[in-house]
Coordinates of C-alpha atoms and ligand atoms in Angstrom, one line a residue:
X1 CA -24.8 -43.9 -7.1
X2 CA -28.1 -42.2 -6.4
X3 CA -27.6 -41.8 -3.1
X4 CA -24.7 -39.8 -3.5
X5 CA -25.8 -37.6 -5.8
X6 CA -28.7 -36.7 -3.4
X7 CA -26.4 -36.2 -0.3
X8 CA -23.9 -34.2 -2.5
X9 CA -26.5 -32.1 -3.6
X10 CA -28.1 -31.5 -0.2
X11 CA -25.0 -30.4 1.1
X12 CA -23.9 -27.7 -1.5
X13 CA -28.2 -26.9 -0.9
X14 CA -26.5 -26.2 2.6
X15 CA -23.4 -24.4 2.1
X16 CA -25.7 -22.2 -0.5
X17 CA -28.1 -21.2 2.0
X18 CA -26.0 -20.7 5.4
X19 CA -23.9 -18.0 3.2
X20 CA -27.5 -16.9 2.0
X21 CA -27.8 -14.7 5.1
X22 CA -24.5 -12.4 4.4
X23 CA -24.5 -12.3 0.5
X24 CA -25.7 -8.8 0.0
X25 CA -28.1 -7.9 -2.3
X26 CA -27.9 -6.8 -5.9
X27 CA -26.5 -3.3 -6.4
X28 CA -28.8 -1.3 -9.1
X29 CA -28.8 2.0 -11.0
X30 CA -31.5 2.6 -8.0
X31 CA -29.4 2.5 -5.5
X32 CA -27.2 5.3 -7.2
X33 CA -28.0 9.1 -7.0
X34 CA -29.2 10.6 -10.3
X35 CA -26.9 12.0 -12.6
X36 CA -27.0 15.3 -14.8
X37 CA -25.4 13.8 -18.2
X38 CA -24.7 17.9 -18.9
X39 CA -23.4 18.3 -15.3
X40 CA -21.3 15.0 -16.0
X41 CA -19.4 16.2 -18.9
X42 CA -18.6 19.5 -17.5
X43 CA -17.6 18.0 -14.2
X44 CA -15.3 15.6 -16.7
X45 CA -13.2 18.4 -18.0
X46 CA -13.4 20.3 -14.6
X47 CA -11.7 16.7 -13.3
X48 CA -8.8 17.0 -15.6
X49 CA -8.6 20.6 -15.7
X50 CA -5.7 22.2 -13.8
X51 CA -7.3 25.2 -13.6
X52 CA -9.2 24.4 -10.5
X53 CA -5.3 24.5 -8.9
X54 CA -3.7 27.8 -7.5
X55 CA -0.6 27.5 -9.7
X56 CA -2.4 25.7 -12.7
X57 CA -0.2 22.5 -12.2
X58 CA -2.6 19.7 -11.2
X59 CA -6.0 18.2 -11.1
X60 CA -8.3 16.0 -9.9
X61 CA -7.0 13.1 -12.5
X62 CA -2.9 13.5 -11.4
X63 CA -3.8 11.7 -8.1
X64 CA -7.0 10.0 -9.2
X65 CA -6.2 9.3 -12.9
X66 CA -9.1 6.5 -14.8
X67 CA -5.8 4.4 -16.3
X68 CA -4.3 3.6 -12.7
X69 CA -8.1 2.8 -11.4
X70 CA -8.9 6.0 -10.5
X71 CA -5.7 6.3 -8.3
X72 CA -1.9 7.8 -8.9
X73 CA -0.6 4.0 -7.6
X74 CA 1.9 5.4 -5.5
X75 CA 1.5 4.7 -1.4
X76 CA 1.3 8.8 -1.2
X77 CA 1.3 10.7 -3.7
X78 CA 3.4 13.9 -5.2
X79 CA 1.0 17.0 -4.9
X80 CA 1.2 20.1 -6.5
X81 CA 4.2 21.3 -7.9
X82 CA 5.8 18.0 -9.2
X83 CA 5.2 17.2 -13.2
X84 CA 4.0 14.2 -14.9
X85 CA 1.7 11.0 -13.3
X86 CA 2.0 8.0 -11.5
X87 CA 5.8 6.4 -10.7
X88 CA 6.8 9.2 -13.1
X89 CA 6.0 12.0 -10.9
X90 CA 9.1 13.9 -10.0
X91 CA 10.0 17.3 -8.7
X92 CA 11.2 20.3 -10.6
X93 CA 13.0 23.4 -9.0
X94 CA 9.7 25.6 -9.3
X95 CA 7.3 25.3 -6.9
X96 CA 8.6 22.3 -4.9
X97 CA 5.8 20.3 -2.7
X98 CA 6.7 21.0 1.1
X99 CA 5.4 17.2 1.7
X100 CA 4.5 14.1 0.9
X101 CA 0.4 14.1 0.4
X102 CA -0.1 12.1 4.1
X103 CA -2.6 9.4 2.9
X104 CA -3.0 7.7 0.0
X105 CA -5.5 8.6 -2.9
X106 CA -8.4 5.9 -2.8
X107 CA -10.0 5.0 -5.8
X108 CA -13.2 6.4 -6.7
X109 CA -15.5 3.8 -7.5
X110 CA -19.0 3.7 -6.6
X111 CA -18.9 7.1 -4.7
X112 CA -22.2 8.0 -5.9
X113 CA -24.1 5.3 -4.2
X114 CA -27.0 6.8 -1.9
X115 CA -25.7 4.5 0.8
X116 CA -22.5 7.0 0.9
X117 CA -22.9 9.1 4.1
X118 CA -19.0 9.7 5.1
X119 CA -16.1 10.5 3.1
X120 CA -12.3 10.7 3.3
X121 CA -10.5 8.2 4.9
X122 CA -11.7 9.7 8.5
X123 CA -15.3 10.7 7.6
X124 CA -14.7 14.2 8.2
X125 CA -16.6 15.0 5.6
X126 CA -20.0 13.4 7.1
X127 CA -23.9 13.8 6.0
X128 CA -24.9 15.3 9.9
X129 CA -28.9 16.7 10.0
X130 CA -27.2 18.9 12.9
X131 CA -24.7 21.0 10.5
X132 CA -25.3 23.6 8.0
X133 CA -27.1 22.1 4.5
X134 CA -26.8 18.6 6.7
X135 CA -23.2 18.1 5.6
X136 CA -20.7 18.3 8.6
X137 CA -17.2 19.8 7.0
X138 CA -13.7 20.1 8.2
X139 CA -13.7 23.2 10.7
X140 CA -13.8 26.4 8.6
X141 CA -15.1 25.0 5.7
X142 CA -18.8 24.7 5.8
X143 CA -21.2 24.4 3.4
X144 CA -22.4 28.3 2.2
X145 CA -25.7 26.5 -0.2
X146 CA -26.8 23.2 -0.3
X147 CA -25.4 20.2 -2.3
X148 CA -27.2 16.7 -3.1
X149 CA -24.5 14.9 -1.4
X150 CA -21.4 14.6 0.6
X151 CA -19.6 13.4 -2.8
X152 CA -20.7 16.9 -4.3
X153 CA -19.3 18.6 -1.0
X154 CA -15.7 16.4 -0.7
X155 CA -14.9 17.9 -4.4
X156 CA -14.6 21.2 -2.6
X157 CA -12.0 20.1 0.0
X158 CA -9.1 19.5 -2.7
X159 CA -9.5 22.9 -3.9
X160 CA -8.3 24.9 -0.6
X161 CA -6.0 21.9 0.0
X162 CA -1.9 23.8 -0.1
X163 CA -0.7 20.7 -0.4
X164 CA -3.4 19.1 -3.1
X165 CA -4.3 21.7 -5.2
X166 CA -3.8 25.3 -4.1
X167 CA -0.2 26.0 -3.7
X168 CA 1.7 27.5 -0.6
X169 CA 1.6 31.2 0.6
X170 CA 3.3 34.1 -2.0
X171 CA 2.4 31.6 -5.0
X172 CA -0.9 32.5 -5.9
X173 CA -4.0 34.3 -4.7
X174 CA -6.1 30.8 -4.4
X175 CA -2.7 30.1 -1.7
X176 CA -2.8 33.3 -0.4
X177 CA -6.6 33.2 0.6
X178 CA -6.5 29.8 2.3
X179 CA -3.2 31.0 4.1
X180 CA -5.9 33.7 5.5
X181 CA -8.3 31.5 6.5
X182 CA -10.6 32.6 3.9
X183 CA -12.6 30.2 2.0
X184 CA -16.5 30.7 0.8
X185 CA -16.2 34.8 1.5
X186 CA -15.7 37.3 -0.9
X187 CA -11.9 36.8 -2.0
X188 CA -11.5 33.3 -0.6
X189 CA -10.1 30.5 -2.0
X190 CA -13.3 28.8 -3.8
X191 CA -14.8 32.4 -4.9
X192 CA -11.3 32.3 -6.5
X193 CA -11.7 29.5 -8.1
X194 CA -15.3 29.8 -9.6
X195 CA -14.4 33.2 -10.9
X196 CA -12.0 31.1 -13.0
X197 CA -14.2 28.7 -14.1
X198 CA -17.0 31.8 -15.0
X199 CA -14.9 33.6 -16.6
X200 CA -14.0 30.9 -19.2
X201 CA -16.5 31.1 -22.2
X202 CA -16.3 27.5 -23.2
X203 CA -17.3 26.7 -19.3
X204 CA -20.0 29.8 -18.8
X205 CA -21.8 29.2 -21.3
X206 CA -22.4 25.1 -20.7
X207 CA -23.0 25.8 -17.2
X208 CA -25.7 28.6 -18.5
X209 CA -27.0 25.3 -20.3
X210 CA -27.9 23.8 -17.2
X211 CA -28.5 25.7 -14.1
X212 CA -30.1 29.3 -16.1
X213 CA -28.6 32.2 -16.3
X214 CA -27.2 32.9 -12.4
X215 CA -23.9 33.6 -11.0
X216 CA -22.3 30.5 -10.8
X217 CA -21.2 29.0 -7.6
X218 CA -18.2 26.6 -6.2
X219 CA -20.7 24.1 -5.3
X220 CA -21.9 23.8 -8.9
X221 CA -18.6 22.9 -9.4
X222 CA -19.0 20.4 -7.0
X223 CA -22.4 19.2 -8.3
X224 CA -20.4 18.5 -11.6
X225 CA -17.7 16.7 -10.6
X226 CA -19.8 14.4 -8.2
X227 CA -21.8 14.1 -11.5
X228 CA -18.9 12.6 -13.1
X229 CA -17.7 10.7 -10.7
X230 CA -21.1 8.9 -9.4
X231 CA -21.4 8.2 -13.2
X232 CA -18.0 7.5 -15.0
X233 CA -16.3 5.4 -11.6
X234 CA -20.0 3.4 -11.0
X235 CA -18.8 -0.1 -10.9
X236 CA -21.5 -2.7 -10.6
X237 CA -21.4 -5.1 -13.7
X238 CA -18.5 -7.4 -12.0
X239 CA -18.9 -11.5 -12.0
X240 CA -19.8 -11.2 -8.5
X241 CA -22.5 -8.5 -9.9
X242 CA -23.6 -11.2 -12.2
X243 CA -23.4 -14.1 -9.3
X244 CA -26.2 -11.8 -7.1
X245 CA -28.0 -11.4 -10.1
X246 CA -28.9 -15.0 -10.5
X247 CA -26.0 -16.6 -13.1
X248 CA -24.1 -19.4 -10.3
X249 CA -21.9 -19.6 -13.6
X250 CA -20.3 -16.1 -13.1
X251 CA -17.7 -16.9 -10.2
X252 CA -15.0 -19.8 -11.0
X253 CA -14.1 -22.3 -8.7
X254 CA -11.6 -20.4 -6.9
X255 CA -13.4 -17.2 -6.5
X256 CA -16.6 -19.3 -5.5
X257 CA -14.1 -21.1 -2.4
X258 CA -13.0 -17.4 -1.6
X259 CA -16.8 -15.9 -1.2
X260 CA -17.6 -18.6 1.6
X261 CA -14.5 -17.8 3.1
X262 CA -15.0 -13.8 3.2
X263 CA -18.9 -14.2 3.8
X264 CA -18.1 -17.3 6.2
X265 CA -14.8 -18.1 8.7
X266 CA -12.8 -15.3 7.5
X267 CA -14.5 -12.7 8.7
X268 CA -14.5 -10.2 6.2
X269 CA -18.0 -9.6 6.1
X270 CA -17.7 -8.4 9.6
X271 CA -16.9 -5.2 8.6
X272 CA -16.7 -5.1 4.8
X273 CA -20.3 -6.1 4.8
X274 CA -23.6 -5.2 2.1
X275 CA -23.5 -4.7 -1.3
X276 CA -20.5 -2.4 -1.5
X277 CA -18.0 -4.5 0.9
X278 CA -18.3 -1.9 3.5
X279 CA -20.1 -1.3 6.9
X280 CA -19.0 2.8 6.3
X281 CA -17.8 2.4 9.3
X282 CA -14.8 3.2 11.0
X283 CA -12.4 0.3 12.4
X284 CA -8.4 0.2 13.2
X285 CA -7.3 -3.2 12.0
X286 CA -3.2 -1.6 13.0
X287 CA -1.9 -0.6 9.6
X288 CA 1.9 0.5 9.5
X289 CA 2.1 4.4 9.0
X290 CA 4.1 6.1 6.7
X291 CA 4.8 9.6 5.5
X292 CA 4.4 12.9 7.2
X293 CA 1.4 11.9 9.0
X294 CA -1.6 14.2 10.6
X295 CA 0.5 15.4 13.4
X296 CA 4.0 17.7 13.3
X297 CA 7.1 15.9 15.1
X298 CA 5.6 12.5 15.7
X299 CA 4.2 11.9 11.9
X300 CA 1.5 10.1 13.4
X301 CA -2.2 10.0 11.8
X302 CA -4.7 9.0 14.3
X303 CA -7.4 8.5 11.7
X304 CA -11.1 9.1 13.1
X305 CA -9.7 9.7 16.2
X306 CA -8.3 13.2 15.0
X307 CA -11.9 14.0 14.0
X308 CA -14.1 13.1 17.3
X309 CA -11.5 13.5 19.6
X310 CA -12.2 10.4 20.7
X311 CA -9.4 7.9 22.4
X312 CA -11.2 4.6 21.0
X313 CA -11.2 6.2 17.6
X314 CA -7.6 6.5 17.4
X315 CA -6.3 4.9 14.3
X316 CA -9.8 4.0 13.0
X317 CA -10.2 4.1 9.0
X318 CA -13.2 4.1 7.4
X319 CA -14.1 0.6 5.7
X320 CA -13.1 0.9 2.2
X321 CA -15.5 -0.5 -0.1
X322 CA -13.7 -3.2 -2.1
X323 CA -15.0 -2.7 -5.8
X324 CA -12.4 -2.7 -8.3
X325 CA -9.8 -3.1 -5.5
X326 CA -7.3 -5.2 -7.3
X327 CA -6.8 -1.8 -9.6
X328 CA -6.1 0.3 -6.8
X329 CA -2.6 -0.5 -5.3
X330 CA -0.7 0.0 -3.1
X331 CA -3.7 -1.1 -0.2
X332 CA -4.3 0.8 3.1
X333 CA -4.6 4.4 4.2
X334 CA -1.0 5.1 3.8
X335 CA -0.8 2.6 0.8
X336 CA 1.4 0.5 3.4
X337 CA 0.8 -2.8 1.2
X338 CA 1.8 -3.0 -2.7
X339 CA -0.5 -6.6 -2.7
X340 CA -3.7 -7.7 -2.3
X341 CA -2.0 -11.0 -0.9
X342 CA 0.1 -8.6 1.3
X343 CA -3.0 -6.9 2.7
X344 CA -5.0 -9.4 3.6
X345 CA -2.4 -11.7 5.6
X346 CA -1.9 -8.5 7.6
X347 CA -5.6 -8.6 8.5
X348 CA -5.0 -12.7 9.3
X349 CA -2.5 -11.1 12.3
X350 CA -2.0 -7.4 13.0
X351 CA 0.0 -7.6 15.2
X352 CA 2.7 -10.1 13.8
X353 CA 2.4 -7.8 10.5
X354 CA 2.8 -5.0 12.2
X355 CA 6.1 -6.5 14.0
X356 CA 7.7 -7.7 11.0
X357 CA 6.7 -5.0 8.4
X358 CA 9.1 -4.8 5.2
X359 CA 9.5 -1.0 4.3
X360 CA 10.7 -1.9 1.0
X361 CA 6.9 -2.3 -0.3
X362 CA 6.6 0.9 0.0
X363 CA 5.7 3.0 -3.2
X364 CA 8.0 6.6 -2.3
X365 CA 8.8 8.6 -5.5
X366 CA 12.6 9.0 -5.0
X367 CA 12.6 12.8 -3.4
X368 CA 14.4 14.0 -0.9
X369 CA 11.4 15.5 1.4
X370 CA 11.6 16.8 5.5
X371 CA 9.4 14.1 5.9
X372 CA 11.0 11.4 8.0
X373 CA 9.0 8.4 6.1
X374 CA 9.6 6.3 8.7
X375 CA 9.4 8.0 12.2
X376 CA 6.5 6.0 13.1
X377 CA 7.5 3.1 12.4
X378 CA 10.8 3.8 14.2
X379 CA 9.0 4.7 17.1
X380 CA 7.7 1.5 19.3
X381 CA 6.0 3.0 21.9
X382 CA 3.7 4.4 18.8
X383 CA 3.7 1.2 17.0
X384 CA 2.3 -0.8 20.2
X385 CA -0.6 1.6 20.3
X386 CA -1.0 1.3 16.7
X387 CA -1.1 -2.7 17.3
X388 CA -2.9 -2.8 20.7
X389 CA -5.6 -0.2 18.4
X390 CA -7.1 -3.6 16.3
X391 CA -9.5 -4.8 16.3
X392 CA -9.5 -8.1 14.5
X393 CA -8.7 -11.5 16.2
X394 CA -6.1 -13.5 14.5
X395 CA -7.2 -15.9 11.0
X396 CA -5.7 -19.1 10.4
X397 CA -5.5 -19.4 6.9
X398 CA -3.8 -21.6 4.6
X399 CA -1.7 -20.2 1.5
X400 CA -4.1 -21.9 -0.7
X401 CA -6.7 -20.1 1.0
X402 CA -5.7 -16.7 0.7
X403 CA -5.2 -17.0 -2.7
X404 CA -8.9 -18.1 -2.9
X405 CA -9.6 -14.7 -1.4
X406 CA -7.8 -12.7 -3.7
X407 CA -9.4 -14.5 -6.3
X408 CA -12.3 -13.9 -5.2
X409 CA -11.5 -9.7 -4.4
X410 CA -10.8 -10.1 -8.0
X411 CA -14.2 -10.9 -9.1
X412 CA -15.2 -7.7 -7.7
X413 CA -14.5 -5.8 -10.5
X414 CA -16.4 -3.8 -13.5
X415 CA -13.9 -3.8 -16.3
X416 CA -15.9 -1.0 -17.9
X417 CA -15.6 1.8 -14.8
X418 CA -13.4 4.4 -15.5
X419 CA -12.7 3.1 -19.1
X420 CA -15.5 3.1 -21.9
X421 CA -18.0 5.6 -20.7
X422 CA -17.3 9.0 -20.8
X423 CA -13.4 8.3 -21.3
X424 CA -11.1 11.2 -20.5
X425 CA -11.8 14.8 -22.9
X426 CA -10.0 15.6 -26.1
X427 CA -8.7 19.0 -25.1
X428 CA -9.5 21.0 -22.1
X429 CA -12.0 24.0 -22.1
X430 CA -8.9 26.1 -20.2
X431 CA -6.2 25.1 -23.1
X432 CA -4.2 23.9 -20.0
X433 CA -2.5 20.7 -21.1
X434 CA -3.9 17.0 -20.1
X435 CA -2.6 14.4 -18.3
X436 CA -3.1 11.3 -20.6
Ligands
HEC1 C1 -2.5 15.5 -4.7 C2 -3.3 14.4 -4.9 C3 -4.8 14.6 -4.9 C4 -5.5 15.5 -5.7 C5 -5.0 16.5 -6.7 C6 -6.9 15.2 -5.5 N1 -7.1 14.2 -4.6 FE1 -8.8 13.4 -4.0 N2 -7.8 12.4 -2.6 C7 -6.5 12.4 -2.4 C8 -6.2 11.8 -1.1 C9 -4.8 11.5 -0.5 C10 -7.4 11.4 -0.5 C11 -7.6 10.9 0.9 C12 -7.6 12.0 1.8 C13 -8.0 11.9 3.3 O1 -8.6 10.9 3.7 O2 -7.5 12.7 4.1 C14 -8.4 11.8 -1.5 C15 -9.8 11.7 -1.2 C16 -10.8 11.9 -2.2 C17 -12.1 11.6 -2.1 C18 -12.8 10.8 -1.0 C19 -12.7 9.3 -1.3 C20 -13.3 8.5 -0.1 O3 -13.4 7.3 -0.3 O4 -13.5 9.0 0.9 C21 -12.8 12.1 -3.2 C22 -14.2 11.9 -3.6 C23 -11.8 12.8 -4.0 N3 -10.5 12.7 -3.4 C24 -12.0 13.5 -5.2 C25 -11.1 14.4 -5.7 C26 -11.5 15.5 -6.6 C27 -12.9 15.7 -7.2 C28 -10.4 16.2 -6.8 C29 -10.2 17.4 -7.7 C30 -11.0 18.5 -7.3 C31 -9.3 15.5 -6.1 N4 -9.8 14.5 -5.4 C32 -8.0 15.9 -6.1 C33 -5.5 12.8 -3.3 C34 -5.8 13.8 -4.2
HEC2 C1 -12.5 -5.1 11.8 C2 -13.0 -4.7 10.5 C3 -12.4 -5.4 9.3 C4 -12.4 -6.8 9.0 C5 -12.9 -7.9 9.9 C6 -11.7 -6.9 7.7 N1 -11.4 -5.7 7.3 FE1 -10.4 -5.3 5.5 N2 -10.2 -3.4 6.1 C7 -10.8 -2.8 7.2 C8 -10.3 -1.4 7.3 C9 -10.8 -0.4 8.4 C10 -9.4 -1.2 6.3 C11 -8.6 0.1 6.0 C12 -7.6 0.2 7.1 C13 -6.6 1.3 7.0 O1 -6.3 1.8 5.9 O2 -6.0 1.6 8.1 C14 -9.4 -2.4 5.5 C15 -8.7 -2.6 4.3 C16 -8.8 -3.7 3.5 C17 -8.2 -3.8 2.2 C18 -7.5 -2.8 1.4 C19 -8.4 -1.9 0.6 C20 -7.9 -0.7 0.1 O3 -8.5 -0.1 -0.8 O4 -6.8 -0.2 0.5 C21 -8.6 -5.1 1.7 C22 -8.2 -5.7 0.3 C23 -9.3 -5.7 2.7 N3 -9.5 -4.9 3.8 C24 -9.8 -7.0 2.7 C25 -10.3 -7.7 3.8 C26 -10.5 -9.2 3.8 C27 -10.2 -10.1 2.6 C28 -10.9 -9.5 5.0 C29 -11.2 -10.8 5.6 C30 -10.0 -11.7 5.7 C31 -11.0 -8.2 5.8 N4 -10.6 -7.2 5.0 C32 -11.5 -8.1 7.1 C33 -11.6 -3.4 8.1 C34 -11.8 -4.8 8.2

């Protein structure tokens, strides 16, 4: 009886310390940029405020709202001019979107990690010592004063977006300047924009409150809503969290079986490796595409490829961290998959996924858009690139096992992000209505 007691015990000694190698470290408050608690709360209301948007129809929150984890839960969302969130989203006959948004809106967790160096799904907005403030931006758009990070910087992309936030050409002068070309300059889009947020009293004078009495600028806007974000969407107190920590007890059976599969022959690590599930790199595992795409004509959205130029990059995606991923559905850069389950049998076998795709996952609201959803996808000489493009091996998995998986994705997540911190503001400073 002894005996096997001790060989038992030597062998889970084993399986403990082969996987000891890959388990990242603990995450910490250190390993999370600073955050202004005053900059926070103004970057809060600036988050649900339409009044950063050209026709003062949408904000941050419609595509990222905290009840749907920090996402609109659609596969691509309704931008601005369409009314109400989520599913619900519809079209009215004033100021109808042109498009579908062409990716879909990530959750926000854990953006404020130092460890952050690249966002959007294609990095084009990319810490880089070479451009100006160290902040590489989308061509056009660079950086006029510095920020603290590329979170502070991305806010500023929305902003100018037509599709996003600003509204199309003849709408409204924050349309009007990017139509021009005309951004940071005297008259451009985010001069616009701050002007609006100055010349609100309730906004000028808590921004006085922090930053002195200066003209205020669109990359304090920025600071403020990275502020908020880094803070209210941090999301490092998940059982797996409390696993690193030292409690064995936090993970159940299940989720324990799925950790020494991901960190072990499943291969997730490979890429969605250290203590936020991703490499930050960028890597095509030959997702189905959806949607109007990057390109006119052929709908196509080479991913990093589009920013380098790059043939090997084409239809790379940036790892996406995994925190809090089973409240961000539908999965992918186009939201292809509406499961976890779906998702990760697709990285099993790309190709075969890829082959045998069922469309009618797809989260679409019901519009009527020049979008042709599916032209990729109806296109096989573009799917076989898209399949030949990844760059996983096939899995063999059993059912069983990839629901030990999922089980364990699920202990990824902090119950408390995005819900009892900050929580969403009474009433806006604007008087513009809130999306609840
Ligand atoms: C119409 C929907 C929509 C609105 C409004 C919107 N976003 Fe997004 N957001 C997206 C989509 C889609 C992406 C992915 C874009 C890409 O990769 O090209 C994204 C990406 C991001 C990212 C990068 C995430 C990452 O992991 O790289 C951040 C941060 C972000 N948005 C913050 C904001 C902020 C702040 C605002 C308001 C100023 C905002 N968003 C407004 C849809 C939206
Ligand atoms: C070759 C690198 C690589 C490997 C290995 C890998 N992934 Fe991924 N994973 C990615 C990339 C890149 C994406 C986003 C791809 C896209 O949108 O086109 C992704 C997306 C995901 C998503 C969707 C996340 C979201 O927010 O949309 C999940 C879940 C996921 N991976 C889990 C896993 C699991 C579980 C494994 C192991 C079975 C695994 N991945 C192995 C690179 C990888």
């Amino acid at each position: 009886m002894r005996r096997v007691w001790v060989t038992v015990g030597i062998l889970s000694l084993q399986a403990t310390l082969s996987l000891a190698d890959d388990v990242p470290e603990p995450v910490t408050h250190a390993d999370f940029a600073p955050v202004d608690m005053d900059l926070a709360l103004l970057g809060r209301d600036l988050f649900f405020d339409p009044l950063l948007s050209g026709n003062l129809n949408i904000s941050c929150a419609t595509c990222h709202h905290p009840s749907m984890g920090t996402t609109d839960s659609m596969s691509l969302s309704l931008g601005e001019g369409a009314e109400a969130l989520g599913p619900d989203r519809h079209v009215t006959a004033r100021n109808r979107p042109v498009a579908r948004i062409a990716r879909n809106a990530p959750g926000l967790f854990n953006l404020g990690a130092f460890d952050v160096r690249s966002l959007m799904l294609d990095g084009r907005v990319e810490a880089d010592p070479d451009a100006p403030f160290g902040i590489r931006m989308p061509p056009g758009r660079d950086l006029q004063r510095p920020v603290p990070s590329v979170l502070a910087a991305q806010a500023l992309l929305p902003l100018s977006d037509p599709d996003q936030m600003a509204g199309h050409p003849g709408e409204n002068a924050v349309a009007d300047a990017v139509a021009a070309g005309n951004y940071s300059g005297p008259g451009g889009a985010w001069f616009i924009v701050t002007s609006r947020v100055a010349n609100n009293p309730t906004y000028a004078e808590r921004f006085t409150a922090v930053l002195g009495n200066r003209p205020l600028d669109i990359t304090d806007i920025g600071r403020a809503l990275a502020d908020y974000i880094g803070h209210e969407f941090m999301a490092i107190d998940s059982p797996f969290d409390r696993y690193l920590a030292g409690d064995k007890t936090a993970l159940n059976s299940a989720q324990t079986r799925g950790m020494e599969l991901f960190y072990g022959p499943a291969g997730c690590a490979a890429c969605h490796s250290g203590a936020l599930q991703t490499d930050h790199g960028f890597h095509s595992i030959g997702m189905p595409q959806m949607g109007p795409g990057l390109v006119a004509e052929t709908h196509v959205d080479l991913g990093r490829g589009a920013v380098t130029g790059l043939e090997e990059d084409n239809y790379r995606f940036r790892t996406p961290s995994l925190r809090n991923v089973i409240q961000t559905a539908p999965y992918g850069h186009d939201g292809a998959y509406a499961t976890l389950d779906g998702v990760v049998r697709h990285h099993l076998d790309p190709f075969g996924a890829l082959g045998s795709y069922d469309r009618s996952q797809a989260r679409l609201h019901d519009v009527t858009l020049d979008d042709g959803d599916w032209t990729v996808m109806d296109n096989f000489d573009e799917v076989m690139r898209i399949a030949m493009s990844a760059e996983i091996a096939p899995v063999s998995l059993t059912d069983p096992q990839i629901a030990d998986l999922v089980a364990f994705l699920d202990a990824l997540t902090d119950p408390g992000a995005g819900k009892d911190r900050l929580g969403p503001p009474d009433r806006l400073p604007s008087g513009l209505p809130l999306d609840r």
